[in-house]
mmCIF file of C-alpha atoms in Angstrom:
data_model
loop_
_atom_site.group_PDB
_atom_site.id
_atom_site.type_symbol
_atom_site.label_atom_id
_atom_site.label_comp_id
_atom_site.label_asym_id
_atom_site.label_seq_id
_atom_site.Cartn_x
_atom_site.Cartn_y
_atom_site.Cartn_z
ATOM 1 C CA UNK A 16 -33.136 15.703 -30.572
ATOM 2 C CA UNK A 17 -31.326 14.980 -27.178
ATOM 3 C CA UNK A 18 -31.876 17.611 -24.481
ATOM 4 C CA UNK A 19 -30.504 17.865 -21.172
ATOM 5 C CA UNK A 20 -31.253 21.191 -18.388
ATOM 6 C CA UNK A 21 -29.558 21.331 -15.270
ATOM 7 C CA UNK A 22 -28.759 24.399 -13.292
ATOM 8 C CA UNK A 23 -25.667 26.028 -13.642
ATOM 9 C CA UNK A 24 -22.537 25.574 -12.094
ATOM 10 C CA UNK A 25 -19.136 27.575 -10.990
ATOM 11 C CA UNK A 26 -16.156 25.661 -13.226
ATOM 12 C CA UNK A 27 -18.149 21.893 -12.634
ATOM 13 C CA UNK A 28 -16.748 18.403 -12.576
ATOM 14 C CA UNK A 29 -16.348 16.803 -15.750
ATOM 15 C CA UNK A 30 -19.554 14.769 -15.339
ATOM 16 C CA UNK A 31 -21.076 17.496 -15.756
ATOM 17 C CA UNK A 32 -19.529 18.194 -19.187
ATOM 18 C CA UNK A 33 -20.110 14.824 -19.873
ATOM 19 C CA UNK A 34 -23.862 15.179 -20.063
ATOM 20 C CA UNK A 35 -23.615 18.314 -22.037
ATOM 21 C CA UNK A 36 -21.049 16.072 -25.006
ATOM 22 C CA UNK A 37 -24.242 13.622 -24.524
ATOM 23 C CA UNK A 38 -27.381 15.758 -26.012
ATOM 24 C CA UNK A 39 -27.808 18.565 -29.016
ATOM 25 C CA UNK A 40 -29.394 20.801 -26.819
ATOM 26 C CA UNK A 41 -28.457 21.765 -23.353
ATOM 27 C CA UNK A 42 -30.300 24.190 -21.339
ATOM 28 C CA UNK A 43 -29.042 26.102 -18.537
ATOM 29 C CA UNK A 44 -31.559 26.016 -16.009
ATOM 30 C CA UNK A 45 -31.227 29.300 -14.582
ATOM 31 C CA UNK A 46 -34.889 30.693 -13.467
ATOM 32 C CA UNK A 47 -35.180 28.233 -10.113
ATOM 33 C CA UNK A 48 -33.861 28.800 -7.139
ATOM 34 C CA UNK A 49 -30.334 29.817 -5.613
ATOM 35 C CA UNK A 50 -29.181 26.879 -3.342
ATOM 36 C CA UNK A 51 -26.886 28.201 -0.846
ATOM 37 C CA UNK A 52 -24.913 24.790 -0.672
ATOM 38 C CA UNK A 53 -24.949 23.492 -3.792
ATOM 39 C CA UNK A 54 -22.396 24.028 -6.415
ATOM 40 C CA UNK A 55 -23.754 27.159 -7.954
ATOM 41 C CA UNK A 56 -21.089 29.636 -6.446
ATOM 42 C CA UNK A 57 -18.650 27.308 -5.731
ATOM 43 C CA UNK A 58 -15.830 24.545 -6.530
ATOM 44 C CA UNK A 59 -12.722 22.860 -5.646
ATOM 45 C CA UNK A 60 -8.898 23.356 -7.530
ATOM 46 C CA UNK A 61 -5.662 21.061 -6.005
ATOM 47 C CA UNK A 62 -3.098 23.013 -4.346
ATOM 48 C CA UNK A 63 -0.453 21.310 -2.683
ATOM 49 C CA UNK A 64 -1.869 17.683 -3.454
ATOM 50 C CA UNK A 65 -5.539 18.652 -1.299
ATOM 51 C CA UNK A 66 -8.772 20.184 -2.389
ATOM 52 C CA UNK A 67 -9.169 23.528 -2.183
ATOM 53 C CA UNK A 68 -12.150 26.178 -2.480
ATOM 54 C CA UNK A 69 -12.801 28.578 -5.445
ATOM 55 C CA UNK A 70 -15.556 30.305 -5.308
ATOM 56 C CA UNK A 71 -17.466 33.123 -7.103
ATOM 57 C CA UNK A 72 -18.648 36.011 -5.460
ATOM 58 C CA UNK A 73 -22.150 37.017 -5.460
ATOM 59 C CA UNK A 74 -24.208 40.200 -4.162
ATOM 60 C CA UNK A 75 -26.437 39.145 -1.422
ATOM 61 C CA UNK A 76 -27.254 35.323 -2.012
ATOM 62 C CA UNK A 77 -30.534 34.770 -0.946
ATOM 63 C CA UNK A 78 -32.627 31.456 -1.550
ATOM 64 C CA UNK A 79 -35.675 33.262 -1.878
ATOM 65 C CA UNK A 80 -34.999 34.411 -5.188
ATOM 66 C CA UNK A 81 -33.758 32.403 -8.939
ATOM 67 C CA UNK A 82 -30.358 32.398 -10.020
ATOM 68 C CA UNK A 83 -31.179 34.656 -12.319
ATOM 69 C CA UNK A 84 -31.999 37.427 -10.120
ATOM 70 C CA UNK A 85 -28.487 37.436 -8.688
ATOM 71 C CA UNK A 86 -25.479 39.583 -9.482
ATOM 72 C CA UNK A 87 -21.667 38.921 -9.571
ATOM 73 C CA UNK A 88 -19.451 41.008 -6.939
ATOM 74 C CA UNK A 89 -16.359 41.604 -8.982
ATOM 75 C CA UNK A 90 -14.440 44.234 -7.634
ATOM 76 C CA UNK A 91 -10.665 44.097 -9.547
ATOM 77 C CA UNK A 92 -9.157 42.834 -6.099
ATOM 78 C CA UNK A 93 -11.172 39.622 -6.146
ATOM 79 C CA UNK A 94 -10.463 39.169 -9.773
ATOM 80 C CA UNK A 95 -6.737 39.409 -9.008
ATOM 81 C CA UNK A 96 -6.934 36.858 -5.996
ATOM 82 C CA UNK A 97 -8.882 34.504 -7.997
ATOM 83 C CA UNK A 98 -6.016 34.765 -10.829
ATOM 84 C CA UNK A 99 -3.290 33.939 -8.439
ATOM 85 C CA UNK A 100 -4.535 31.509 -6.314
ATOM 86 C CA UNK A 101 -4.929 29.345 -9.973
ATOM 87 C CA UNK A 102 -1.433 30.275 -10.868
ATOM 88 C CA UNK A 103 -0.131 29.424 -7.742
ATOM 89 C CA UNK A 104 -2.275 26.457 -8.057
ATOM 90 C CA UNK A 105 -1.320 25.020 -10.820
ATOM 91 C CA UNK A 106 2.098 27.276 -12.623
ATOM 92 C CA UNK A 107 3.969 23.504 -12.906
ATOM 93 C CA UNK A 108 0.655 21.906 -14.467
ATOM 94 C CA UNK A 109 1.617 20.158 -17.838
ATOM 95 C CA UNK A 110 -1.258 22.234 -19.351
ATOM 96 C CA UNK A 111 -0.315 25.680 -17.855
ATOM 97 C CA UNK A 112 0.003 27.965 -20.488
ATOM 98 C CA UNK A 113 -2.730 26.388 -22.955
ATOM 99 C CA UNK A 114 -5.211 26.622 -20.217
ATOM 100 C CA UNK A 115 -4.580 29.804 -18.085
ATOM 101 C CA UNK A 116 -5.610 32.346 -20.879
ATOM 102 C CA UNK A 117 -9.187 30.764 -20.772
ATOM 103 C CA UNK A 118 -9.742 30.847 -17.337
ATOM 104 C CA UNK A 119 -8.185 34.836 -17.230
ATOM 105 C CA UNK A 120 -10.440 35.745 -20.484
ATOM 106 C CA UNK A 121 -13.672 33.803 -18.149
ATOM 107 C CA UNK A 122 -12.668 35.102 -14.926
ATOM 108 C CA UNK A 123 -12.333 38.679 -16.100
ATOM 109 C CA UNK A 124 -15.681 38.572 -18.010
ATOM 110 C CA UNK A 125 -17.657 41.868 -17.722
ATOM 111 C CA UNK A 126 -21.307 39.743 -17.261
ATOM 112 C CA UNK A 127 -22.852 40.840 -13.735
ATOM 113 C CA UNK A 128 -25.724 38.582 -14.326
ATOM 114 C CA UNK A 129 -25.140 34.916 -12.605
ATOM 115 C CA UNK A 130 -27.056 32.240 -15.115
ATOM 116 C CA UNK A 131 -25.862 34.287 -17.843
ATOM 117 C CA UNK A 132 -21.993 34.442 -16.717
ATOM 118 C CA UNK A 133 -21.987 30.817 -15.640
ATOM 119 C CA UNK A 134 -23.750 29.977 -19.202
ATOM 120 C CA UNK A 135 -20.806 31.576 -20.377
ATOM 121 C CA UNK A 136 -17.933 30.496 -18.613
ATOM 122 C CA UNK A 137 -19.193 26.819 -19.254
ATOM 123 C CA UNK A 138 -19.844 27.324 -23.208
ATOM 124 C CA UNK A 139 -16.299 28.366 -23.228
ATOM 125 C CA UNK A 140 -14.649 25.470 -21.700
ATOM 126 C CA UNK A 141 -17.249 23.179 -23.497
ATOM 127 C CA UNK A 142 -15.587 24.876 -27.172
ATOM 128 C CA UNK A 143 -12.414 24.718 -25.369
ATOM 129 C CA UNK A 144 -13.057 20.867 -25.474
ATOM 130 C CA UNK A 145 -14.592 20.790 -28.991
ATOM 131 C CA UNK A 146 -17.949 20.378 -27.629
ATOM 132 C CA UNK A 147 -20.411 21.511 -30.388
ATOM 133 C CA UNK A 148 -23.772 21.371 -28.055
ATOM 134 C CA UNK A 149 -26.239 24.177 -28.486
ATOM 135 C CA UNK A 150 -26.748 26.449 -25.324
ATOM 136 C CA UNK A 151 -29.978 27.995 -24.185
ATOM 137 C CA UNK A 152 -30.925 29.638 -21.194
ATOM 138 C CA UNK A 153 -34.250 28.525 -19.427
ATOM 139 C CA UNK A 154 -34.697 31.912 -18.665
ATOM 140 C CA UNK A 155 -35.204 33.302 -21.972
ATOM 141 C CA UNK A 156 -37.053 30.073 -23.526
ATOM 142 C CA UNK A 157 -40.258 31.422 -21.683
ATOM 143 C CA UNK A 158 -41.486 27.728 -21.374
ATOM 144 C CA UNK A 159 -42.873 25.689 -18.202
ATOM 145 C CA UNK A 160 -43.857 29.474 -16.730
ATOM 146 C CA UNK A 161 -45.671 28.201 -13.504
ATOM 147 C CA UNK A 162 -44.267 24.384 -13.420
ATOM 148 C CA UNK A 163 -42.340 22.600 -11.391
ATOM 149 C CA UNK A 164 -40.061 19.090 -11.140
ATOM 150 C CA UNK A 165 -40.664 16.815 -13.926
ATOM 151 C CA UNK A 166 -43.399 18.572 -15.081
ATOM 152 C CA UNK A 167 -42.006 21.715 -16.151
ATOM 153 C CA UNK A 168 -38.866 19.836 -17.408
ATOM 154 C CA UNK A 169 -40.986 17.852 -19.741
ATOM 155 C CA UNK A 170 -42.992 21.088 -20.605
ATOM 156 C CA UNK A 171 -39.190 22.427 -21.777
ATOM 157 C CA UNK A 172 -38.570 18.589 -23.443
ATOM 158 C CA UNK A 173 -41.895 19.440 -25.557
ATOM 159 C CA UNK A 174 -41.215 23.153 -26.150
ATOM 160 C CA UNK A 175 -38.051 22.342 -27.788
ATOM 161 C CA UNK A 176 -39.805 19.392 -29.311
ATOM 162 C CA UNK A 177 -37.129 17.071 -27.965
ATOM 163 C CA UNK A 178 -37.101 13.091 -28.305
ATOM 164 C CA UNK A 179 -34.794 12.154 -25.915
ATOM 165 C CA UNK A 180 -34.672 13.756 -22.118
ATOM 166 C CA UNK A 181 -31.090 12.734 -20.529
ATOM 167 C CA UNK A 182 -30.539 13.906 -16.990
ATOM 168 C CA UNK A 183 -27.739 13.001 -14.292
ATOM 169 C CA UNK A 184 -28.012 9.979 -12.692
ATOM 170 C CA UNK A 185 -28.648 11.374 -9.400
ATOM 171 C CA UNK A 186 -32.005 12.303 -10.609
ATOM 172 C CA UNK A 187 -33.332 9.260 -11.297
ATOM 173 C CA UNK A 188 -35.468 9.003 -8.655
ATOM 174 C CA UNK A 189 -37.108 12.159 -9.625
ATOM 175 C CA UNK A 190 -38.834 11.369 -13.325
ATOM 176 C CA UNK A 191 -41.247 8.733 -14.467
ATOM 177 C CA UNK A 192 -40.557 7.196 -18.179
ATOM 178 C CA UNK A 193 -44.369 6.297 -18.262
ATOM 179 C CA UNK A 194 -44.650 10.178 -18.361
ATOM 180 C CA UNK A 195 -41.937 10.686 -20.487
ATOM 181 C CA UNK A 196 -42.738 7.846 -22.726
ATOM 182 C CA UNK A 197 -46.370 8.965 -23.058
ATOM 183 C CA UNK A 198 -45.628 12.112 -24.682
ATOM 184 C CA UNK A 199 -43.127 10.713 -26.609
ATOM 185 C CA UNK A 200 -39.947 11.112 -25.145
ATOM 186 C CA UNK A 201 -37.180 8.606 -24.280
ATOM 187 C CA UNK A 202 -35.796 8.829 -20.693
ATOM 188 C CA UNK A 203 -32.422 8.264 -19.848
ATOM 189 C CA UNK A 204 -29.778 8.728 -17.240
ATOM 190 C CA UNK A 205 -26.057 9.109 -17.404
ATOM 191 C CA UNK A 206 -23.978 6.852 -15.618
ATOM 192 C CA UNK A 207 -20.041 7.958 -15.848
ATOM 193 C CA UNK A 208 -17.180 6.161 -15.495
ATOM 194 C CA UNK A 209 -14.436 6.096 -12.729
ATOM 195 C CA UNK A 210 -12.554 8.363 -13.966
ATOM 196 C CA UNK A 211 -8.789 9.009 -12.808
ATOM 197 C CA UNK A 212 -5.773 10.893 -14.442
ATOM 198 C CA UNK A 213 -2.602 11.820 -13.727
ATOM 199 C CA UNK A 214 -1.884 14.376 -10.958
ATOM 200 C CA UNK A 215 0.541 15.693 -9.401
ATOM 201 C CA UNK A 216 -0.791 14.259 -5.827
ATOM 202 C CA UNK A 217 -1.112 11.127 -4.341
ATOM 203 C CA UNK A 218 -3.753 10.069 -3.524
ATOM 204 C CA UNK A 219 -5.896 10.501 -6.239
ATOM 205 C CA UNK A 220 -8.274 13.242 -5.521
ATOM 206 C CA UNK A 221 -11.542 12.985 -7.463
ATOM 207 C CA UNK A 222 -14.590 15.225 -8.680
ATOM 208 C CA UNK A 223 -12.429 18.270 -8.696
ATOM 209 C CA UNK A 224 -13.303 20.965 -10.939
ATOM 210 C CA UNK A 225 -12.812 20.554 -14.387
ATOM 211 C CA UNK A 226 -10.047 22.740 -14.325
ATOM 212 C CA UNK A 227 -7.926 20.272 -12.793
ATOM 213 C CA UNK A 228 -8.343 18.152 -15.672
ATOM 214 C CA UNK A 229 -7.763 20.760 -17.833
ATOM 215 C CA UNK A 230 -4.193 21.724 -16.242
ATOM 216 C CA UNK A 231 -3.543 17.941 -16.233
ATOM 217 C CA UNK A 232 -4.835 16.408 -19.330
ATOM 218 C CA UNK A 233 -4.197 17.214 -22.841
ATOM 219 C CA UNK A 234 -7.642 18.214 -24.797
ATOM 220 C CA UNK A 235 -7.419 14.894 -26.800
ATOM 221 C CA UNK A 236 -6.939 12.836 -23.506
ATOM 222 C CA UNK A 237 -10.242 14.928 -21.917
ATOM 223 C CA UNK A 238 -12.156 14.218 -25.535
ATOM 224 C CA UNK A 239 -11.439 10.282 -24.915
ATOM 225 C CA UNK A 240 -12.924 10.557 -20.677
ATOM 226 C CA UNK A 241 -15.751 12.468 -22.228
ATOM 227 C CA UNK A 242 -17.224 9.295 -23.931
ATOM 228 C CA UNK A 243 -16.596 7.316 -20.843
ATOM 229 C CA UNK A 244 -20.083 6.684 -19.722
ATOM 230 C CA UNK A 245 -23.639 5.252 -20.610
ATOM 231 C CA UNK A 246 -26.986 6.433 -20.890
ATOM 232 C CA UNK A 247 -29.434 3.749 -18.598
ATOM 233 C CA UNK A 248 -32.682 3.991 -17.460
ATOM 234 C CA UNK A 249 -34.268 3.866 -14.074
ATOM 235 C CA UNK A 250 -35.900 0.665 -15.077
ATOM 236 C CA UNK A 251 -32.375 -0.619 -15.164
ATOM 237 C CA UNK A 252 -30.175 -1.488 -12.456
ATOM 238 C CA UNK A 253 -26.840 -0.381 -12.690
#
């Protein structure tokens, strides 16, 4: 079985939903910590041919404590702004009116709890794209309890008795395949393509959010980048 676990992010960039179409299993990594800067909370949508913030509001961020442990703000203003700023973002998109109601039926989502909204909200646009990955939440599996790094992702690998470990390629400096292959797991990292598709901007303006490539991009057009990459590993060089 082919797992991946990688925290969870706020609408990511389809690389991101690339790994997920790559493994059976994908865990949501949920019980570490809250990085401020990361992606967690935060994205960027086109509007008016530049990159633009979306973000999702959270009680009292604090680095000090696990995603988990945090809680959405979602008073119905913020809902509301959130709504138009994507319609005004993106009303002339090809892909409009297929791909608004799933953003409104995410956005207006009742879950308080962060991992488990953002688990959510990226199951839905992973069945949106007829991804048919299983989703678990590292908080619930109850496995790796006092681990860290590769260790505690390997303890996961073993709990779910995986056989393959795939991670993003930025990681690769962070796991050993000795380790890996000693308790019988392959390693591998996943190297995308460029990827570019028709906007309505020029220039091009990459690693948006994957809803810009969901206003843009037919479903069987997103289905064909999906498979654009390969799994390598850091004994390779790419």
């Amino acid at each position: 079985m082919n797992v991946a676990i990688m925290q969870p992010y706020f609408f990511p960039y389809i690389g991101y939903f690339q790994l997920i179409h790559a493994v059976d299993t994908f865990v949501v990594y949920d019980d570490v910590h809250f990085i401020k800067k990361g992606w967690i909370h935060r994205n960027r949508i086109l509007i008016d041919g530049n990159p633009h913030p979306i973000t999702l509001p959270i009680q009292k961020m604090s680095q000090n404590r696990l995603i988990c442990d945090h809680e959405r703000s979602q008073p119905d203003e913020i809902v509301e702004q959130q709504l138009k700023l994507l319609r005004h973002a993106y009303h002339k998109a090809p892909q409009f009116e297929h791909v608004f109601p799933l953003l409104e039926r995410v956005i207006r989502h009742p879950e308080r709890n962060v991992g488990k909204y953002l688990a959510y909200s990226i199951e839905e646009v992973a069945r949106y794209l007829g991804i048919s990955t299983t989703f678990i939440l590292s908080s619930e599996l109850n496995a790796g309890v006092g681990l860290k790094g590769q260790a505690r992702i390997l303890n996961i690998c073993e709990h779910l008795r995986a056989t393959h470990y795939v991670n993003a390629i930025n990681g690769m400096d962070l796991y050993d395949t000795e380790v890996f292959e000693q308790a019988g797991i392959d390693l591998s990292f996943i190297e995308t393509e460029p990827i570019i598709y028709h906007q309505e901007s020029c220039p091009f303006q990459a690693n948006l959010s994957i809803i810009d490539v969901m206003m843009h991009c037919p479903k069987q057009e997103i289905q064909l980048i999906l498979e654009r990459y390969a799994l390598v590993s850091n004994r390779q060089v790419t």
